[in-house]
């Protein structure tokens, strides 16, 4: 039997569709502030936003008589037509969903209104209080999901929830760099960004080294405008995590057609599988883009995608042509008949000689092997480091080292503290953004210059295991034999033998092959011989 759902159940469903975590609350409130024309924001978090979230802005404010209506379902001043959406928020469901998921305190005053007012709302209960107030709005959301215990149990550790919010706020500030932002987490000021241009925003979040390697892009054509920063070819990443796009001020996921156009503009300047770094703001007429295509509003569609992609590609191509660029070396193409070493037991080889003081030549089972001495030594050192991590007890530092961690790095450490402790890396808070390094893996003893790189590297990937492997790969690279280093015959043979004893001898820690192999049959074919030699000492 079909029946109409009770009002209370409808409200719970509505709350869960829009608000799943504290980061969703922050997103709705920040978008409201930007839509209100705010140039200054203050965000205050308690326990990762699970206990309370406050967002204050200096926007236009909400009139006293409209405060209660603002928290009703689908009540908004922003939407007139779905074919021309000019604001970040437009459905009128954000404040309504928050009201049904938590206790909301909404204070506001428009510039022309005498005095302000505060609305307290929780479910069906509303109360309004008038009082003096500055221009703008202040929203405090507390006790998230306290009336929905099943949903509250799905919330993650406060450090993890904080990390999500930091990622969100950094994304909005990178696309709206003129916005001033103060962020307070658990009574401690973590950010105080003074506003500025794209370069200053990137420097604040990604550091000066990255900021100085980005090129400014400004292009306008008919109804299209593109602005922001893109990296020189040598600054690239295997992921898109630092290639950001906003359309009409809204951070969105890259449409595949636009991403393809961007990469096509770089062409051979980028190695296959690599992505540039940058922040791009694309602006076009509101009726040329559909934003009401996904619940989280992160995916958009263009009415004329091909035209937008062509504009983007032309703009990026023009920008790159205006700068002297040293293109990255093209990826090595394996010649026909030469293939990566097969994934089988590494054969016992006999060293023959060296080419260009880098490639070791060896023979085994009728095959010619070419081994990259640097990649091979990296693999050997890398596996030695892994074994030491597993077998040696960590060292307690007699004089603890002090380190400075960014809010994102601190949140990352708190999230994976237990995993890092298993390998001997233990930190303790030491006030503000300073941390004290208490213990380290044994192999780092005597290498104090590497401690900061090791800690920060351990916090920079998706998982602790992946992060640690990247750190060990970096540490293995430093002492490995370099190109140009001449090896004696016995040293070369020892290197080959030791590589064969590795668990994974086929690739260096960074994924490059350590060896290539060429069969005698292929050599015979290339030289026009009829077959391979049957007897080892036959000469013709």
Short mmCIF file of C-alpha atoms in Angstrom, two decimals:
data_model
loop_
_atom_site.label_atom_id
_atom_site.label_comp_id
_atom_site.label_asym_id
_atom_site.label_seq_id
_atom_site.Cartn_x
_atom_site.Cartn_y
_atom_site.Cartn_z
CA UNK A 1 0.00 0.00 0.00
CA UNK A 2 1.36 3.40 -0.97
CA UNK A 3 1.19 6.05 1.71
CA UNK A 4 2.52 9.55 2.23
CA UNK A 5 5.56 9.68 4.49
CA UNK A 6 5.24 11.48 7.83
CA UNK A 7 6.60 15.03 7.91
CA UNK A 8 9.29 14.14 10.47
CA UNK A 9 10.60 11.31 8.28
CA UNK A 10 10.62 13.60 5.24
CA UNK A 11 12.74 16.09 7.17
CA UNK A 12 15.22 13.38 8.23
CA UNK A 13 15.56 12.20 4.63
CA UNK A 14 16.06 15.78 3.44
CA UNK A 15 18.75 16.37 6.07
CA UNK A 16 20.64 13.25 5.04
CA UNK A 17 20.50 14.04 1.32
CA UNK A 18 22.23 17.40 1.71
CA UNK A 19 24.16 17.06 5.00
CA UNK A 20 26.22 13.91 5.51
CA UNK A 21 29.15 15.36 7.45
CA UNK A 22 30.44 18.65 8.93
CA UNK A 23 32.14 19.48 5.62
CA UNK A 24 28.70 19.65 3.97
CA UNK A 25 27.56 22.21 6.54
CA UNK A 26 30.66 24.33 5.93
CA UNK A 27 30.13 24.09 2.16
CA UNK A 28 26.53 25.35 2.38
CA UNK A 29 27.44 28.21 4.71
CA UNK A 30 30.49 29.31 2.71
CA UNK A 31 28.48 29.29 -0.52
CA UNK A 32 25.77 31.38 1.14
CA UNK A 33 28.41 33.89 2.28
CA UNK A 34 29.92 34.14 -1.21
CA UNK A 35 26.49 34.55 -2.76
CA UNK A 36 25.87 37.36 -0.24
CA UNK A 37 28.92 39.21 -1.57
CA UNK A 38 31.13 38.60 1.46
CA UNK A 39 34.77 39.69 1.23
CA UNK A 40 35.66 38.44 4.72
CA UNK A 41 34.94 35.11 6.42
CA UNK A 42 35.62 33.65 9.82
CA UNK A 43 35.20 29.90 10.32
CA UNK A 44 35.34 28.37 13.80
CA UNK A 45 35.36 24.59 14.34
CA UNK A 46 35.01 22.48 17.46
CA UNK A 47 35.94 18.79 17.32
CA UNK A 48 36.15 18.76 13.54
CA UNK A 49 32.75 20.43 13.31
CA UNK A 50 30.98 17.53 15.00
CA UNK A 51 30.28 19.69 18.06
CA UNK A 52 29.94 23.13 16.49
CA UNK A 53 30.61 25.13 13.34
CA UNK A 54 30.44 28.91 13.13
CA UNK A 55 30.71 30.88 9.90
CA UNK A 56 30.68 34.68 10.06
CA UNK A 57 30.65 36.96 7.01
CA UNK A 58 30.30 40.61 6.05
CA UNK A 59 27.80 39.98 3.28
CA UNK A 60 24.49 41.76 2.61
CA UNK A 61 22.69 39.94 5.46
CA UNK A 62 19.13 38.68 5.81
CA UNK A 63 16.23 40.93 6.83
CA UNK A 64 14.68 40.28 10.23
CA UNK A 65 11.33 39.24 8.76
CA UNK A 66 13.00 36.73 6.40
CA UNK A 67 15.09 34.81 8.94
CA UNK A 68 12.49 32.15 9.72
CA UNK A 69 11.58 31.75 6.04
CA UNK A 70 15.26 31.25 5.14
CA UNK A 71 15.29 27.93 7.00
CA UNK A 72 12.15 26.58 5.34
CA UNK A 73 12.29 23.98 2.57
CA UNK A 74 13.09 25.38 -0.88
CA UNK A 75 12.95 28.99 0.28
CA UNK A 76 15.54 31.14 -1.50
CA UNK A 77 16.16 34.58 -2.93
CA UNK A 78 18.58 33.24 -5.52
CA UNK A 79 16.67 31.19 -8.06
CA UNK A 80 14.49 32.53 -10.84
CA UNK A 81 15.16 30.02 -13.61
CA UNK A 82 17.02 26.71 -13.83
CA UNK A 83 18.33 27.77 -17.25
CA UNK A 84 20.31 30.72 -15.84
CA UNK A 85 21.78 29.98 -12.39
CA UNK A 86 24.09 32.80 -11.30
CA UNK A 87 24.76 31.76 -7.68
CA UNK A 88 26.57 28.91 -5.93
CA UNK A 89 23.48 27.95 -3.96
CA UNK A 90 20.06 27.95 -5.58
CA UNK A 91 17.84 25.12 -4.36
CA UNK A 92 16.89 26.62 -1.02
CA UNK A 93 17.52 23.38 0.83
CA UNK A 94 20.82 24.01 2.63
CA UNK A 95 19.61 25.83 5.74
CA UNK A 96 16.49 23.66 5.88
CA UNK A 97 18.61 20.48 5.86
CA UNK A 98 20.97 21.91 8.52
CA UNK A 99 18.00 22.90 10.70
CA UNK A 100 16.73 19.33 10.66
CA UNK A 101 20.16 17.81 11.26
CA UNK A 102 21.34 20.07 14.08
CA UNK A 103 20.69 23.12 16.23
CA UNK A 104 21.11 26.26 14.14
CA UNK A 105 21.61 29.82 15.39
CA UNK A 106 21.29 32.36 12.56
CA UNK A 107 22.14 36.00 13.28
CA UNK A 108 22.01 38.68 10.60
CA UNK A 109 21.62 42.36 9.80
CA UNK A 110 21.39 44.09 6.41
CA UNK A 111 23.19 47.44 6.23
CA UNK A 112 19.95 49.47 6.10
CA UNK A 113 18.24 47.62 8.97
CA UNK A 114 18.31 49.14 12.45
CA UNK A 115 19.67 46.41 14.71
CA UNK A 116 19.99 42.71 14.02
CA UNK A 117 18.15 39.56 14.98
CA UNK A 118 18.92 35.95 15.83
CA UNK A 119 16.84 32.94 14.90
CA UNK A 120 17.20 29.76 16.97
CA UNK A 121 15.89 26.76 15.05
CA UNK A 122 15.84 23.05 15.78
CA UNK A 123 13.36 20.89 13.96
CA UNK A 124 9.97 22.55 14.35
CA UNK A 125 11.03 24.80 17.22
CA UNK A 126 11.77 28.42 16.30
CA UNK A 127 12.47 31.53 18.35
CA UNK A 128 13.53 35.05 17.32
CA UNK A 129 15.55 37.51 19.36
CA UNK A 130 16.33 41.12 18.35
CA UNK A 131 19.60 42.79 19.36
CA UNK A 132 22.42 45.06 18.08
CA UNK A 133 24.62 43.39 15.44
CA UNK A 134 27.22 44.24 12.79
CA UNK A 135 26.35 44.08 9.10
CA UNK A 136 26.45 40.58 7.70
CA UNK A 137 25.54 37.14 8.99
CA UNK A 138 26.76 34.66 11.58
CA UNK A 139 25.61 31.04 11.61
CA UNK A 140 26.43 28.57 14.37
CA UNK A 141 25.53 24.92 13.85
CA UNK A 142 25.90 22.63 16.86
CA UNK A 143 25.11 19.10 17.95
CA UNK A 144 25.16 17.73 14.42
CA UNK A 145 22.93 14.64 14.08
CA UNK A 146 22.30 14.52 17.84
CA UNK A 147 18.67 13.62 17.08
CA UNK A 148 19.77 11.14 14.39
CA UNK A 149 22.12 8.76 16.28
CA UNK A 150 22.55 6.38 13.35
CA UNK A 151 23.90 9.18 11.19
CA UNK A 152 26.10 10.53 13.98
CA UNK A 153 27.78 7.14 14.31
CA UNK A 154 28.89 7.39 10.67
CA UNK A 155 30.96 10.51 11.39
CA UNK A 156 34.70 9.94 11.28
CA UNK A 157 37.39 10.95 13.75
CA UNK A 158 37.41 14.74 14.34
CA UNK A 159 40.88 14.96 12.79
CA UNK A 160 39.57 13.33 9.61
CA UNK A 161 36.52 15.60 9.51
CA UNK A 162 38.82 18.60 10.02
CA UNK A 163 41.01 17.50 7.14
CA UNK A 164 37.98 17.36 4.82
CA UNK A 165 36.99 20.89 5.81
CA UNK A 166 40.53 22.18 5.29
CA UNK A 167 40.54 20.70 1.80
CA UNK A 168 37.18 22.29 1.03
CA UNK A 169 38.16 25.74 2.31
CA UNK A 170 41.48 25.71 0.47
CA UNK A 171 39.63 24.86 -2.75
CA UNK A 172 37.21 27.79 -2.38
CA UNK A 173 40.00 30.21 -1.47
CA UNK A 174 42.14 29.15 -4.42
CA UNK A 175 39.24 29.97 -6.74
CA UNK A 176 38.24 33.12 -4.77
CA UNK A 177 41.70 34.41 -3.78
CA UNK A 178 40.43 37.91 -2.96
CA UNK A 179 38.45 36.53 -0.01
CA UNK A 180 39.95 37.11 3.45
CA UNK A 181 39.62 34.14 5.78
CA UNK A 182 40.33 33.45 9.41
CA UNK A 183 40.08 29.83 10.54
CA UNK A 184 39.98 28.79 14.19
CA UNK A 185 40.13 25.10 15.15
CA UNK A 186 39.51 24.13 18.77
CA UNK A 187 40.34 27.64 20.09
CA UNK A 188 43.57 27.82 18.05
CA UNK A 189 43.98 30.11 15.06
CA UNK A 190 45.22 27.99 12.14
CA UNK A 191 44.78 30.26 9.13
CA UNK A 192 44.68 34.00 8.73
CA UNK A 193 44.68 34.58 4.99
CA UNK A 194 44.68 38.27 4.11
CA UNK A 195 43.29 37.92 0.60
CA UNK A 196 45.05 38.73 -2.66
CA UNK A 197 45.53 37.29 -6.15
CA UNK A 198 45.91 33.75 -7.47
CA UNK A 199 49.66 33.79 -6.89
CA UNK A 200 49.27 34.72 -3.23
CA UNK A 201 46.60 32.08 -2.66
CA UNK A 202 48.74 29.35 -4.23
CA UNK A 203 51.73 30.48 -2.19
CA UNK A 204 49.62 30.29 0.99
CA UNK A 205 48.41 26.74 0.36
CA UNK A 206 51.00 25.08 -1.89
CA UNK A 207 54.10 27.05 -0.96
CA UNK A 208 56.37 29.54 -2.75
CA UNK A 209 58.28 26.92 -4.75
CA UNK A 210 55.10 25.84 -6.53
CA UNK A 211 53.76 29.38 -6.84
CA UNK A 212 56.93 30.57 -8.56
CA UNK A 213 56.67 27.84 -11.20
CA UNK A 214 53.14 28.72 -12.30
CA UNK A 215 52.35 30.88 -15.31
CA UNK A 216 49.56 33.44 -15.34
CA UNK A 217 46.78 32.87 -17.85
CA UNK A 218 44.24 35.50 -18.91
CA UNK A 219 42.10 35.01 -22.00
CA UNK A 220 38.78 36.37 -23.17
CA UNK A 221 36.84 35.52 -26.30
CA UNK A 222 33.24 36.52 -26.94
CA UNK A 223 31.25 35.17 -23.96
CA UNK A 224 34.14 33.12 -22.53
CA UNK A 225 36.78 34.23 -20.05
CA UNK A 226 39.59 32.16 -18.54
CA UNK A 227 41.87 33.28 -15.71
CA UNK A 228 44.21 31.67 -13.21
CA UNK A 229 47.57 29.93 -13.14
CA UNK A 230 49.07 26.88 -14.87
CA UNK A 231 52.41 25.20 -14.31
CA UNK A 232 55.45 25.07 -16.50
CA UNK A 233 55.88 21.59 -18.04
CA UNK A 234 58.55 20.51 -15.56
CA UNK A 235 56.05 20.87 -12.69
CA UNK A 236 53.63 18.01 -13.18
CA UNK A 237 51.99 15.26 -11.17
CA UNK A 238 50.66 11.76 -11.91
CA UNK A 239 47.30 12.78 -10.40
CA UNK A 240 44.85 15.63 -10.97
CA UNK A 241 44.69 16.59 -7.31
CA UNK A 242 46.34 19.96 -7.93
CA UNK A 243 44.68 20.79 -11.23
CA UNK A 244 41.57 22.68 -10.17
CA UNK A 245 38.68 24.13 -12.18
CA UNK A 246 35.83 26.44 -11.24
CA UNK A 247 33.03 27.41 -13.59
CA UNK A 248 31.35 30.73 -12.80
CA UNK A 249 32.98 30.61 -9.36
CA UNK A 250 31.78 27.07 -8.58
CA UNK A 251 34.52 24.45 -7.92
CA UNK A 252 33.69 21.48 -10.15
CA UNK A 253 35.13 18.24 -11.39
CA UNK A 254 36.86 18.39 -14.74
CA UNK A 255 34.61 17.46 -17.67
CA UNK A 256 36.63 14.94 -19.68
CA UNK A 257 36.37 16.97 -22.89
CA UNK A 258 37.92 20.03 -21.20
CA UNK A 259 40.67 17.99 -19.54
CA UNK A 260 41.54 16.43 -22.88
CA UNK A 261 41.68 19.89 -24.48
CA UNK A 262 44.01 21.13 -21.75
CA UNK A 263 46.41 18.19 -22.14
CA UNK A 264 46.32 18.58 -25.91
CA UNK A 265 47.50 22.16 -25.48
CA UNK A 266 50.60 20.90 -23.64
CA UNK A 267 51.14 18.11 -26.19
CA UNK A 268 54.64 16.60 -25.92
CA UNK A 269 55.64 19.10 -23.24
CA UNK A 270 54.13 16.66 -20.73
CA UNK A 271 55.04 13.01 -20.32
CA UNK A 272 52.07 10.71 -20.85
CA UNK A 273 50.15 10.11 -17.63
CA UNK A 274 51.26 13.40 -16.07
CA UNK A 275 49.07 16.42 -15.33
CA UNK A 276 50.00 20.07 -14.90
CA UNK A 277 49.40 21.95 -11.67
CA UNK A 278 47.14 24.97 -11.58
CA UNK A 279 43.96 26.81 -10.69
CA UNK A 280 41.62 27.87 -13.48
CA UNK A 281 38.47 29.98 -13.32
CA UNK A 282 36.23 29.69 -16.37
CA UNK A 283 33.42 32.20 -16.76
CA UNK A 284 30.66 32.12 -19.34
CA UNK A 285 27.01 33.07 -19.68
CA UNK A 286 24.82 31.40 -17.07
CA UNK A 287 22.48 30.04 -19.74
CA UNK A 288 25.41 28.20 -21.40
CA UNK A 289 26.01 25.82 -18.49
CA UNK A 290 23.79 23.37 -16.58
CA UNK A 291 24.69 23.08 -12.90
CA UNK A 292 21.63 21.24 -11.60
CA UNK A 293 22.99 17.85 -12.71
CA UNK A 294 24.35 16.31 -9.47
CA UNK A 295 23.18 16.42 -5.81
CA UNK A 296 26.51 17.88 -4.64
CA UNK A 297 26.63 20.34 -7.57
CA UNK A 298 30.18 19.22 -8.38
CA UNK A 299 29.43 18.16 -11.96
CA UNK A 300 28.30 20.54 -14.67
CA UNK A 301 27.36 20.27 -18.35
CA UNK A 302 27.88 22.74 -21.14
CA UNK A 303 25.31 23.33 -23.84
CA UNK A 304 28.16 23.65 -26.36
CA UNK A 305 31.00 21.66 -24.85
CA UNK A 306 33.07 21.50 -28.03
CA UNK A 307 33.11 25.28 -28.31
CA UNK A 308 34.19 25.68 -24.67
CA UNK A 309 36.92 23.02 -25.06
CA UNK A 310 38.25 24.74 -28.19
CA UNK A 311 38.44 28.07 -26.35
CA UNK A 312 40.27 26.47 -23.42
CA UNK A 313 42.79 24.72 -25.66
CA UNK A 314 43.50 27.87 -27.65
CA UNK A 315 43.92 29.93 -24.48
CA UNK A 316 46.40 27.48 -22.93
CA UNK A 317 48.32 27.04 -26.19
CA UNK A 318 48.64 30.82 -26.50
CA UNK A 319 49.82 31.14 -22.89
CA UNK A 320 52.51 28.47 -23.32
CA UNK A 321 53.74 30.03 -26.58
CA UNK A 322 54.52 33.27 -24.76
CA UNK A 323 57.14 31.70 -22.50
CA UNK A 324 60.51 30.03 -23.17
CA UNK A 325 59.84 26.42 -22.18
CA UNK A 326 62.29 23.58 -22.02
CA UNK A 327 60.14 20.56 -22.92
CA UNK A 328 60.40 17.43 -20.82
CA UNK A 329 62.36 14.60 -22.42
CA UNK A 330 60.00 12.35 -24.36
CA UNK A 331 59.24 8.99 -22.83
CA UNK A 332 61.67 6.27 -23.92
CA UNK A 333 60.11 4.04 -26.55
CA UNK A 334 61.29 0.44 -26.31
CA UNK A 335 62.68 -0.70 -29.65
CA UNK A 336 61.08 -3.64 -31.38
CA UNK A 337 62.53 -6.86 -30.03
CA UNK A 338 63.58 -5.27 -26.73
CA UNK A 339 61.12 -5.75 -23.87
CA UNK A 340 61.05 -5.18 -20.10
CA UNK A 341 62.62 -8.04 -18.17
CA UNK A 342 60.06 -10.85 -17.84
CA UNK A 343 58.40 -11.33 -14.46
CA UNK A 344 60.00 -14.64 -13.55
CA UNK A 345 62.89 -15.66 -11.33
CA UNK A 346 65.75 -13.30 -11.96
CA UNK A 347 68.37 -15.39 -13.83
CA UNK A 348 71.98 -15.81 -12.79
CA UNK A 349 73.94 -13.51 -15.08
CA UNK A 350 77.51 -13.03 -16.21
CA UNK A 351 78.68 -9.43 -16.43
CA UNK A 352 80.05 -8.44 -19.85
CA UNK A 353 80.70 -4.73 -19.74
CA UNK A 354 79.27 -1.25 -19.31
CA UNK A 355 77.80 1.23 -21.77
CA UNK A 356 77.99 4.99 -21.07
CA UNK A 357 78.95 4.36 -17.43
CA UNK A 358 75.29 3.68 -16.65
CA UNK A 359 74.04 0.52 -18.36
CA UNK A 360 75.47 -2.83 -17.34
CA UNK A 361 75.54 -5.49 -20.04
CA UNK A 362 75.18 -9.11 -18.98
CA UNK A 363 74.26 -12.46 -20.48
CA UNK A 364 72.07 -15.28 -19.19
CA UNK A 365 70.39 -18.23 -20.89
CA UNK A 366 71.00 -17.02 -24.42
CA UNK A 367 69.78 -13.51 -23.70
CA UNK A 368 71.46 -10.12 -23.55
CA UNK A 369 70.48 -8.08 -20.49
CA UNK A 370 70.84 -4.31 -20.11
CA UNK A 371 70.63 -3.15 -16.49
CA UNK A 372 70.31 0.45 -15.30
CA UNK A 373 72.89 0.57 -12.49
CA UNK A 374 71.17 3.48 -10.70
CA UNK A 375 67.69 1.90 -10.82
CA UNK A 376 69.12 -1.46 -9.72
CA UNK A 377 70.99 0.05 -6.77
CA UNK A 378 67.86 2.02 -5.79
CA UNK A 379 65.86 -1.24 -5.63
CA UNK A 380 68.56 -2.93 -3.50
CA UNK A 381 68.76 -0.04 -1.01
CA UNK A 382 64.97 0.29 -0.91
CA UNK A 383 64.47 -3.33 0.08
CA UNK A 384 67.23 -3.07 2.67
CA UNK A 385 65.41 -0.09 4.22
CA UNK A 386 62.14 -2.04 4.29
CA UNK A 387 63.84 -4.96 6.05
CA UNK A 388 65.38 -2.62 8.63
CA UNK A 389 61.99 -1.03 9.29
CA UNK A 390 60.54 -4.46 9.96
CA UNK A 391 63.37 -5.82 12.09
CA UNK A 392 64.95 -2.92 14.02
CA UNK A 393 63.36 -1.30 17.05
CA UNK A 394 62.69 2.45 16.75
CA UNK A 395 65.00 4.89 18.52
CA UNK A 396 63.75 7.25 21.23
CA UNK A 397 65.35 10.64 20.67
CA UNK A 398 67.29 11.87 23.69
CA UNK A 399 66.79 15.44 22.46
CA UNK A 400 63.41 15.61 20.68
CA UNK A 401 63.36 17.51 17.37
CA UNK A 402 60.82 20.33 16.90
CA UNK A 403 58.94 20.49 13.60
CA UNK A 404 56.39 22.87 12.12
CA UNK A 405 53.38 21.23 10.49
CA UNK A 406 50.68 22.93 8.45
CA UNK A 407 47.05 22.37 9.57
CA UNK A 408 46.61 19.80 6.78
CA UNK A 409 49.78 17.95 7.79
CA UNK A 410 48.78 17.98 11.47
CA UNK A 411 45.33 16.63 10.61
CA UNK A 412 46.98 13.98 8.41
CA UNK A 413 49.24 12.91 11.26
CA UNK A 414 46.38 12.61 13.75
CA UNK A 415 44.47 10.54 11.22
CA UNK A 416 47.28 8.01 10.74
CA UNK A 417 49.13 8.28 14.05
CA UNK A 418 48.73 4.59 14.93
CA UNK A 419 50.03 3.38 11.56
CA UNK A 420 53.08 5.63 11.73
CA UNK A 421 53.80 4.50 15.30
CA UNK A 422 54.16 0.93 14.02
CA UNK A 423 57.17 2.00 11.95
CA UNK A 424 58.61 4.04 14.80
CA UNK A 425 57.53 7.57 13.84
CA UNK A 426 55.96 9.28 16.88
CA UNK A 427 55.14 12.99 17.26
CA UNK A 428 53.61 15.01 20.09
CA UNK A 429 51.94 18.44 19.93
CA UNK A 430 54.11 21.23 21.29
CA UNK A 431 51.83 24.23 21.02
CA UNK A 432 50.24 25.97 18.02
CA UNK A 433 51.64 24.47 14.81
CA UNK A 434 54.79 23.05 16.44
CA UNK A 435 55.25 19.31 17.01
CA UNK A 436 57.91 17.35 18.87
CA UNK A 437 59.48 14.30 17.19
CA UNK A 438 59.89 11.69 19.94
CA UNK A 439 60.99 8.53 18.11
CA UNK A 440 62.22 7.57 14.64
CA UNK A 441 63.01 4.37 12.70
CA UNK A 442 66.50 3.14 13.57
CA UNK A 443 68.00 3.62 10.11
CA UNK A 444 67.42 7.41 10.37
CA UNK A 445 69.75 7.73 13.35
CA UNK A 446 72.52 10.14 12.45
CA UNK A 447 70.56 11.66 9.54
CA UNK A 448 68.92 14.64 11.23
CA UNK A 449 68.90 16.53 7.93
CA UNK A 450 66.36 14.04 6.57
CA UNK A 451 63.90 14.09 9.48
CA UNK A 452 61.73 16.95 8.21
CA UNK A 453 61.53 15.44 4.73
CA UNK A 454 60.63 12.02 6.15
CA UNK A 455 57.85 13.36 8.41
CA UNK A 456 56.28 15.59 5.79
CA UNK A 457 56.60 12.91 3.13
CA UNK A 458 54.83 10.42 5.41
CA UNK A 459 51.81 12.74 5.56
CA UNK A 460 51.52 13.56 1.89
CA UNK A 461 49.78 10.57 0.36
CA UNK A 462 46.41 8.82 0.47
CA UNK A 463 47.49 6.15 2.95
CA UNK A 464 50.28 5.74 5.47
CA UNK A 465 51.65 2.69 3.65
CA UNK A 466 51.77 4.47 0.29
CA UNK A 467 53.29 7.57 1.90
CA UNK A 468 55.98 5.55 3.64
CA UNK A 469 56.90 3.67 0.48
CA UNK A 470 57.32 6.99 -1.31
CA UNK A 471 59.57 8.22 1.52
CA UNK A 472 61.72 5.09 1.40
CA UNK A 473 61.95 5.37 -2.38
CA UNK A 474 63.21 8.92 -2.01
CA UNK A 475 65.74 7.90 0.65
CA UNK A 476 66.94 5.01 -1.53
CA UNK A 477 67.57 7.40 -4.41
CA UNK A 478 69.96 9.63 -2.49
CA UNK A 479 72.91 7.20 -1.97
CA UNK A 480 72.29 5.05 -5.07
CA UNK A 481 75.05 4.82 -7.68
CA UNK A 482 74.58 7.61 -10.19
CA UNK A 483 75.11 7.73 -13.95
CA UNK A 484 78.77 8.28 -14.72
CA UNK A 485 80.03 6.33 -11.73
CA UNK A 486 82.50 3.72 -13.01
CA UNK A 487 82.20 0.26 -11.49
CA UNK A 488 84.93 -2.34 -11.35
CA UNK A 489 84.07 -5.72 -12.85
CA UNK A 490 83.65 -7.32 -9.42
CA UNK A 491 81.45 -4.42 -8.24
CA UNK A 492 79.23 -4.69 -11.30
CA UNK A 493 78.87 -8.46 -10.90
CA UNK A 494 78.05 -8.03 -7.20
CA UNK A 495 75.40 -5.43 -8.03
CA UNK A 496 73.75 -7.77 -10.54
CA UNK A 497 73.84 -10.71 -8.12
CA UNK A 498 72.37 -8.64 -5.28
CA UNK A 499 69.59 -7.33 -7.53
CA UNK A 500 68.64 -10.92 -8.31
CA UNK A 501 68.16 -11.59 -4.59
CA UNK A 502 65.55 -8.82 -4.22
CA UNK A 503 61.88 -9.63 -3.73
CA UNK A 504 60.95 -7.45 -6.67
CA UNK A 505 64.05 -7.00 -8.85
CA UNK A 506 62.16 -5.87 -11.92
CA UNK A 507 61.53 -2.20 -11.06
CA UNK A 508 63.03 0.63 -9.03
CA UNK A 509 60.93 2.14 -6.18
CA UNK A 510 59.54 4.73 -8.60
CA UNK A 511 58.20 2.17 -11.08
CA UNK A 512 60.92 2.38 -13.76
CA UNK A 513 62.26 -0.93 -15.08
CA UNK A 514 65.66 -2.00 -13.78
CA UNK A 515 66.46 -4.18 -16.79
CA UNK A 516 65.69 -4.76 -20.46
CA UNK A 517 66.32 -8.04 -22.23
CA UNK A 518 67.10 -8.95 -25.84
CA UNK A 519 67.03 -12.56 -27.01
CA UNK A 520 69.70 -14.11 -29.21
CA UNK A 521 66.94 -15.16 -31.60
CA UNK A 522 65.99 -11.53 -32.15
CA UNK A 523 69.66 -10.61 -32.71
CA UNK A 524 69.97 -13.41 -35.26
CA UNK A 525 66.89 -12.15 -37.07
CA UNK A 526 68.22 -8.59 -37.10
CA UNK A 527 71.58 -9.72 -38.52
CA UNK A 528 69.89 -11.94 -41.13
CA UNK A 529 71.12 -15.19 -39.60
CA UNK A 530 69.13 -18.38 -39.97
CA UNK A 531 69.06 -19.25 -36.28
CA UNK A 532 70.87 -19.16 -32.99
CA UNK A 533 74.19 -20.80 -32.30
CA UNK A 534 73.94 -24.41 -31.19
CA UNK A 535 77.40 -24.52 -29.65
CA UNK A 536 78.79 -21.83 -27.34
CA UNK A 537 82.27 -21.62 -28.90
CA UNK A 538 81.37 -21.75 -32.59
CA UNK A 539 82.64 -18.78 -34.62
CA UNK A 540 81.50 -17.78 -38.10
#
